[in-house]
mmCIF file of C-alpha atoms and ligand atoms in Angstrom:
data_model
loop_
_atom_site.group_PDB
_atom_site.id
_atom_site.type_symbol
_atom_site.label_atom_id
_atom_site.label_comp_id
_atom_site.label_asym_id
_atom_site.label_seq_id
_atom_site.Cartn_x
_atom_site.Cartn_y
_atom_site.Cartn_z
ATOM 1 C CA MET A 618 5.732 4.748 -15.937
ATOM 2 C CA GLU A 619 3.266 3.645 -18.613
ATOM 3 C CA TYR A 620 0.188 1.603 -17.753
ATOM 4 C CA ASN A 621 -2.331 -0.251 -19.853
ATOM 5 C CA LYS A 622 -5.380 1.915 -20.314
ATOM 6 C CA VAL A 623 -8.696 0.259 -19.551
ATOM 7 C CA LYS A 624 -11.257 1.637 -21.994
ATOM 8 C CA ASN A 625 -14.335 1.710 -19.787
ATOM 9 C CA ALA A 626 -12.452 2.335 -16.520
ATOM 10 C CA ASP A 627 -14.930 5.034 -15.464
ATOM 11 C CA TYR A 628 -17.874 2.723 -15.832
ATOM 12 C CA ILE A 629 -16.142 -0.102 -13.945
ATOM 13 C CA LEU A 630 -15.181 2.235 -11.087
ATOM 14 C CA ASN A 631 -18.747 3.508 -10.795
ATOM 15 C CA SER A 632 -20.436 0.142 -10.958
ATOM 16 C CA SER A 633 -18.085 -2.030 -8.858
ATOM 17 C CA SER A 634 -19.181 -2.670 -5.300
ATOM 18 C CA TYR A 635 -15.509 -2.987 -4.367
ATOM 19 C CA VAL A 636 -14.716 0.602 -5.320
ATOM 20 C CA ILE A 637 -15.767 3.102 -2.681
ATOM 21 C CA LYS A 638 -17.175 6.373 -3.971
ATOM 22 C CA ASN A 639 -17.048 9.535 -1.861
ATOM 23 C CA ALA A 640 -14.749 7.765 0.563
ATOM 24 C CA GLU A 641 -14.513 10.920 2.726
ATOM 25 C CA LYS A 642 -17.928 10.206 4.162
ATOM 26 C CA HIS A 643 -16.567 7.116 5.902
ATOM 27 C CA LYS A 644 -13.772 8.988 7.687
ATOM 28 C CA ASN A 645 -13.561 7.838 11.329
ATOM 29 C CA LYS A 646 -16.265 5.269 10.552
ATOM 30 C CA TRP A 647 -14.440 2.571 8.613
ATOM 31 C CA ASN A 648 -15.131 -0.085 11.218
ATOM 32 C CA ASP A 649 -18.847 0.742 10.964
ATOM 33 C CA TYR A 650 -18.548 0.472 7.197
ATOM 34 C CA PHE A 651 -17.070 -3.026 7.446
ATOM 35 C CA GLY A 652 -19.463 -3.915 10.266
ATOM 36 C CA ASN A 653 -16.766 -5.313 12.528
ATOM 37 C CA LYS A 654 -13.969 -4.240 14.854
ATOM 38 C CA ASN A 655 -11.188 -5.868 12.880
ATOM 39 C CA PRO A 656 -7.986 -3.931 12.115
ATOM 40 C CA ILE A 657 -7.821 -1.787 8.985
ATOM 41 C CA ASP A 658 -4.695 -2.147 6.853
ATOM 42 C CA ILE A 659 -4.096 -0.151 3.691
ATOM 43 C CA GLU A 660 -1.796 -0.405 0.687
ATOM 44 C CA LEU A 661 -0.672 2.746 -1.094
ATOM 45 C CA GLY A 662 -0.269 2.431 -4.859
ATOM 46 C CA MET A 663 -1.788 -1.051 -5.062
ATOM 47 C CA GLY A 664 -1.585 -1.098 -8.868
ATOM 48 C CA ARG A 665 -3.678 -3.962 -10.205
ATOM 49 C CA GLY A 666 -4.280 -5.237 -6.713
ATOM 50 C CA ASP A 667 -2.810 -8.734 -6.614
ATOM 51 C CA PHE A 668 -1.124 -8.243 -3.245
ATOM 52 C CA ILE A 669 -4.061 -6.770 -1.372
ATOM 53 C CA ILE A 670 -6.573 -9.184 -2.888
ATOM 54 C CA ASN A 671 -4.532 -12.152 -1.725
ATOM 55 C CA MET A 672 -3.874 -10.576 1.675
ATOM 56 C CA ALA A 673 -7.653 -10.214 2.115
ATOM 57 C CA LEU A 674 -8.255 -13.826 1.141
ATOM 58 C CA GLU A 675 -5.545 -15.057 3.486
ATOM 59 C CA ASN A 676 -6.595 -12.907 6.470
ATOM 60 C CA PRO A 677 -10.392 -12.716 6.675
ATOM 61 C CA ASN A 678 -10.155 -11.070 10.115
ATOM 62 C CA VAL A 679 -8.412 -7.989 8.767
ATOM 63 C CA ASN A 680 -10.074 -5.295 6.641
ATOM 64 C CA TYR A 681 -8.004 -4.227 3.630
ATOM 65 C CA ILE A 682 -8.287 -1.060 1.584
ATOM 66 C CA GLY A 683 -6.199 -0.615 -1.547
ATOM 67 C CA ILE A 684 -5.421 2.965 -2.552
ATOM 68 C CA GLU A 685 -4.547 3.721 -6.158
ATOM 69 C CA LEU A 686 -4.307 6.963 -8.113
ATOM 70 C CA ASN A 687 -4.602 5.505 -11.578
ATOM 71 C CA GLU A 688 -8.145 4.790 -12.826
ATOM 72 C CA SER A 689 -7.209 1.952 -15.142
ATOM 73 C CA GLN A 690 -5.192 0.169 -12.470
ATOM 74 C CA THR A 691 -8.033 0.479 -9.969
ATOM 75 C CA ALA A 692 -10.527 -0.737 -12.562
ATOM 76 C CA THR A 693 -8.356 -3.771 -13.297
ATOM 77 C CA ALA A 694 -8.217 -4.622 -9.579
ATOM 78 C CA ALA A 695 -12.017 -4.293 -9.401
ATOM 79 C CA GLN A 696 -12.460 -6.537 -12.439
ATOM 80 C CA ARG A 697 -10.274 -9.190 -10.853
ATOM 81 C CA VAL A 698 -12.651 -9.607 -7.934
ATOM 82 C CA GLU A 699 -15.948 -8.927 -9.694
ATOM 83 C CA GLY A 700 -18.511 -11.587 -8.935
ATOM 84 C CA ARG A 701 -16.663 -12.784 -5.837
ATOM 85 C CA LYS A 702 -17.640 -12.054 -2.256
ATOM 86 C CA ILE A 703 -14.624 -10.751 -0.363
ATOM 87 C CA SER A 704 -16.235 -8.729 2.382
ATOM 88 C CA ASN A 705 -12.952 -7.526 3.944
ATOM 89 C CA LEU A 706 -11.616 -5.885 0.778
ATOM 90 C CA ARG A 707 -12.263 -2.492 -0.811
ATOM 91 C CA PHE A 708 -10.494 -0.100 -3.178
ATOM 92 C CA ILE A 709 -10.331 3.674 -3.328
ATOM 93 C CA GLN A 710 -9.196 5.547 -6.422
ATOM 94 C CA MET A 711 -7.467 8.601 -4.984
ATOM 95 C CA ASP A 712 -4.170 10.383 -4.480
ATOM 96 C CA ALA A 713 -2.422 9.078 -1.362
ATOM 97 C CA ALA A 714 -1.500 12.681 -0.547
ATOM 98 C CA ASN A 715 -5.125 13.096 0.590
ATOM 99 C CA LEU A 716 -5.206 10.128 2.957
ATOM 100 C CA ASP A 717 -6.151 12.266 5.956
ATOM 101 C CA LYS A 718 -9.344 13.384 4.201
ATOM 102 C CA VAL A 719 -10.496 9.782 4.085
ATOM 103 C CA PHE A 720 -9.112 8.249 7.271
ATOM 104 C CA GLY A 721 -9.114 9.382 10.870
ATOM 105 C CA LYS A 722 -6.960 7.608 13.418
ATOM 106 C CA GLU A 723 -8.089 4.141 12.393
ATOM 107 C CA VAL A 724 -5.357 2.449 10.369
ATOM 108 C CA ARG A 725 -3.131 -0.324 11.728
ATOM 109 C CA ILE A 726 -0.590 -1.046 8.955
ATOM 110 C CA ILE A 727 0.414 0.871 5.834
ATOM 111 C CA TYR A 728 1.925 -1.250 3.063
ATOM 112 C CA LEU A 729 4.180 0.527 0.575
ATOM 113 C CA THR A 730 4.734 -1.877 -2.272
ATOM 114 C CA PHE A 731 7.057 -1.058 -5.132
ATOM 115 C CA SER A 732 6.214 2.614 -4.855
ATOM 116 C CA GLU A 733 7.458 4.997 -7.509
ATOM 117 C CA PRO A 734 11.091 5.739 -6.576
ATOM 118 C CA TRP A 735 11.066 9.346 -7.829
ATOM 119 C CA PRO A 736 14.873 9.391 -8.144
ATOM 120 C CA LYS A 737 15.215 13.099 -8.968
ATOM 121 C CA LYS A 738 15.828 15.414 -6.030
ATOM 122 C CA ILE A 739 13.121 17.738 -7.342
ATOM 123 C CA ASP A 740 10.564 14.929 -6.892
ATOM 124 C CA GLU A 741 11.715 13.895 -3.408
ATOM 125 C CA LYS A 742 8.479 15.084 -1.771
ATOM 126 C CA LYS A 743 6.502 12.588 -3.851
ATOM 127 C CA ARG A 744 8.276 9.601 -2.294
ATOM 128 C CA PHE A 745 5.948 7.771 0.065
ATOM 129 C CA THR A 746 8.637 7.787 2.756
ATOM 130 C CA HIS A 747 9.349 11.516 2.569
ATOM 131 C CA ILE A 748 9.029 13.148 5.990
ATOM 132 C CA ASN A 749 5.822 14.900 4.860
ATOM 133 C CA TYR A 750 4.242 11.523 4.121
ATOM 134 C CA LEU A 751 5.477 10.090 7.438
ATOM 135 C CA LYS A 752 3.793 13.037 9.178
ATOM 136 C CA LEU A 753 0.632 12.461 7.155
ATOM 137 C CA TYR A 754 0.563 8.803 8.242
ATOM 138 C CA ASP A 755 0.743 9.940 11.895
ATOM 139 C CA ARG A 756 -2.726 11.377 11.392
ATOM 140 C CA ILE A 757 -4.264 8.080 10.351
ATOM 141 C CA PHE A 758 -2.510 5.473 12.496
ATOM 142 C CA LYS A 759 -4.815 4.223 15.206
ATOM 143 C CA LYS A 760 -2.170 3.508 17.845
ATOM 144 C CA ASP A 761 1.322 2.300 16.987
ATOM 145 C CA LYS A 762 2.814 3.298 13.667
ATOM 146 C CA HIS A 763 3.535 0.374 11.403
ATOM 147 C CA ILE A 764 4.871 0.504 7.850
ATOM 148 C CA ILE A 765 5.861 -2.473 5.717
ATOM 149 C CA LEU A 766 7.788 -1.565 2.592
ATOM 150 C CA LYS A 767 8.982 -3.671 -0.321
ATOM 151 C CA THR A 768 10.910 -2.384 -3.305
ATOM 152 C CA ASP A 769 13.377 -3.439 -5.963
ATOM 153 C CA ASN A 770 14.865 0.051 -5.933
ATOM 154 C CA LYS A 771 18.039 0.328 -3.869
ATOM 155 C CA GLY A 772 17.985 4.121 -3.871
ATOM 156 C CA LEU A 773 14.431 4.332 -2.568
ATOM 157 C CA PHE A 774 15.186 1.651 -0.004
ATOM 158 C CA ALA A 775 18.276 3.399 1.373
ATOM 159 C CA TYR A 776 16.379 6.688 1.433
ATOM 160 C CA SER A 777 13.458 5.096 3.284
ATOM 161 C CA LEU A 778 15.645 3.455 5.931
ATOM 162 C CA GLU A 779 17.088 6.883 6.595
ATOM 163 C CA THR A 780 13.822 8.838 6.728
ATOM 164 C CA LEU A 781 12.133 6.160 8.859
ATOM 165 C CA SER A 782 14.958 5.943 11.386
ATOM 166 C CA ASN A 783 15.294 9.738 11.513
ATOM 167 C CA TYR A 784 11.613 9.749 12.415
ATOM 168 C CA TRP A 785 12.240 7.279 15.272
ATOM 169 C CA TYR A 786 10.858 4.198 13.616
ATOM 170 C CA THR A 787 12.664 1.004 14.593
ATOM 171 C CA PHE A 788 13.050 -1.988 12.350
ATOM 172 C CA ARG A 789 11.561 -5.335 13.256
ATOM 173 C CA LYS A 790 12.916 -6.954 10.139
ATOM 174 C CA VAL A 791 15.115 -5.813 7.299
ATOM 175 C CA SER A 792 15.998 -7.942 4.305
ATOM 176 C CA LEU A 793 18.187 -7.150 1.332
ATOM 177 C CA ASP A 794 16.937 -10.203 -0.537
ATOM 178 C CA LEU A 795 13.442 -11.092 0.601
ATOM 179 C CA HIS A 796 12.985 -14.139 -1.615
ATOM 180 C CA ASN A 797 16.243 -15.743 -0.575
ATOM 181 C CA ASP A 798 16.172 -14.763 3.063
ATOM 182 C CA GLU A 799 16.953 -17.739 5.272
ATOM 183 C CA ARG A 800 14.426 -16.542 7.867
ATOM 184 C CA ASN A 801 11.686 -17.441 5.396
ATOM 185 C CA ILE A 802 9.748 -14.202 5.807
ATOM 186 C CA HIS A 803 6.125 -14.834 4.926
ATOM 187 C CA ASN A 804 5.369 -12.929 1.768
ATOM 188 C CA ILE A 805 2.588 -12.419 -0.741
ATOM 189 C CA MET A 806 3.889 -11.098 -4.037
ATOM 190 C CA THR A 807 2.606 -8.033 -5.851
ATOM 191 C CA ASP A 808 2.232 -7.885 -9.636
ATOM 192 C CA PHE A 809 5.520 -6.038 -10.073
ATOM 193 C CA GLU A 810 7.250 -8.339 -7.615
ATOM 194 C CA LYS A 811 6.314 -11.439 -9.619
ATOM 195 C CA LYS A 812 8.080 -10.007 -12.628
ATOM 196 C CA TYR A 813 11.184 -9.075 -10.624
ATOM 197 C CA TYR A 814 11.179 -12.478 -8.964
ATOM 198 C CA GLU A 815 11.331 -14.158 -12.356
ATOM 199 C CA GLU A 816 14.179 -11.847 -13.324
ATOM 200 C CA LYS A 817 15.913 -12.910 -10.057
ATOM 201 C CA ARG A 818 16.221 -9.325 -8.907
ATOM 202 C CA PRO A 819 16.674 -8.872 -5.148
ATOM 203 C CA ILE A 820 13.725 -7.405 -3.289
ATOM 204 C CA TYR A 821 14.415 -5.086 -0.372
ATOM 205 C CA TYR A 822 12.074 -5.296 2.596
ATOM 206 C CA VAL A 823 11.599 -3.449 5.851
ATOM 207 C CA ASP A 824 9.027 -3.911 8.598
ATOM 208 C CA ALA A 825 9.177 -0.675 10.603
ATOM 209 C CA VAL A 826 7.341 0.317 13.772
ATOM 210 C CA PHE A 827 7.054 3.153 16.213
ATOM 211 C CA GLU A 828 5.443 1.768 19.352
HETATM 212 C C1 SAM B 226 5.267 0.768 -9.590
HETATM 213 S S1 SAM B 226 3.568 0.644 -9.348
HETATM 214 C C2 SAM B 226 3.426 -0.676 -8.163
HETATM 215 C C3 SAM B 226 2.058 -1.296 -8.150
HETATM 216 C C4 SAM B 226 1.867 -2.437 -7.138
HETATM 217 N N1 SAM B 226 2.076 -1.981 -5.777
HETATM 218 C C5 SAM B 226 2.781 -3.593 -7.424
HETATM 219 O O1 SAM B 226 3.770 -3.777 -6.710
HETATM 220 O O2 SAM B 226 2.519 -4.323 -8.392
HETATM 221 C C6 SAM B 226 3.215 2.073 -8.358
HETATM 222 C C7 SAM B 226 1.755 2.391 -8.268
HETATM 223 O O3 SAM B 226 1.575 3.521 -7.399
HETATM 224 C C8 SAM B 226 0.541 4.342 -7.931
HETATM 225 N N2 SAM B 226 0.707 5.693 -7.389
HETATM 226 C C9 SAM B 226 1.707 6.574 -7.674
HETATM 227 N N3 SAM B 226 1.539 7.709 -7.000
HETATM 228 C C10 SAM B 226 0.401 7.570 -6.255
HETATM 229 C C11 SAM B 226 -0.304 8.405 -5.365
HETATM 230 N N4 SAM B 226 0.139 9.647 -5.073
HETATM 231 N N5 SAM B 226 -1.423 7.924 -4.779
HETATM 232 C C12 SAM B 226 -1.871 6.673 -5.051
HETATM 233 N N6 SAM B 226 -1.247 5.832 -5.910
HETATM 234 C C13 SAM B 226 -0.127 6.263 -6.508
HETATM 235 C C14 SAM B 226 0.763 4.254 -9.427
HETATM 236 O O4 SAM B 226 -0.388 4.627 -10.148
HETATM 237 C C15 SAM B 226 1.132 2.794 -9.585
HETATM 238 O O5 SAM B 226 0.011 1.987 -9.828
#
């Protein structure tokens, strides 16, 4: 997938107080970092950050950390909140494959939002719901395991339902059309989701737990 390149991304990442540098040093100490005992929820592949920014604004008693590999995307998220004071929100520019270097057992919810589907079999291990990733998440969940996934990709969704249930997750809620679900599932849209919503594409959703 192609992304807009932000020219001075490096500078923005280094100067933004929202972007955490050397995040490893906070491992097992994220609650100290935030200065409270509130839960820590993370989003993998936050892109330009719309979802996690709005989650943080809506839920001031939860700490949110957005993880994003791409520098330009992370820089755009940082620019969006520059000059504002959102004390329960931070971003880390890193590969999600290294999550256990940055977090101990201290995460409550992992949000997987419109993750790359990696449709080719050869790329299966890169999918965020591959068994290797599920095992990685075990190392950072504080107590219960809790994953909330949204995608427009049927293949990734079907795959994820299978890997999650094979790993003994149970489903609190599943929707094959989140925006038209009669249960009115509360939802904050991501940047990609807004586009798909306008195109009237169905969004698949699962709220999965292992308690
Ligand atoms: C399709 S975009 C979705 C962005 C955002 N969640 C949304 O819904 O608007 C997927 C994002 O995942 C990021 N990503 C892909 N692989 C990653 C990895 N291993 N670690 C962290 N981020 C990753 C990409 O850079 C990209 O920004």
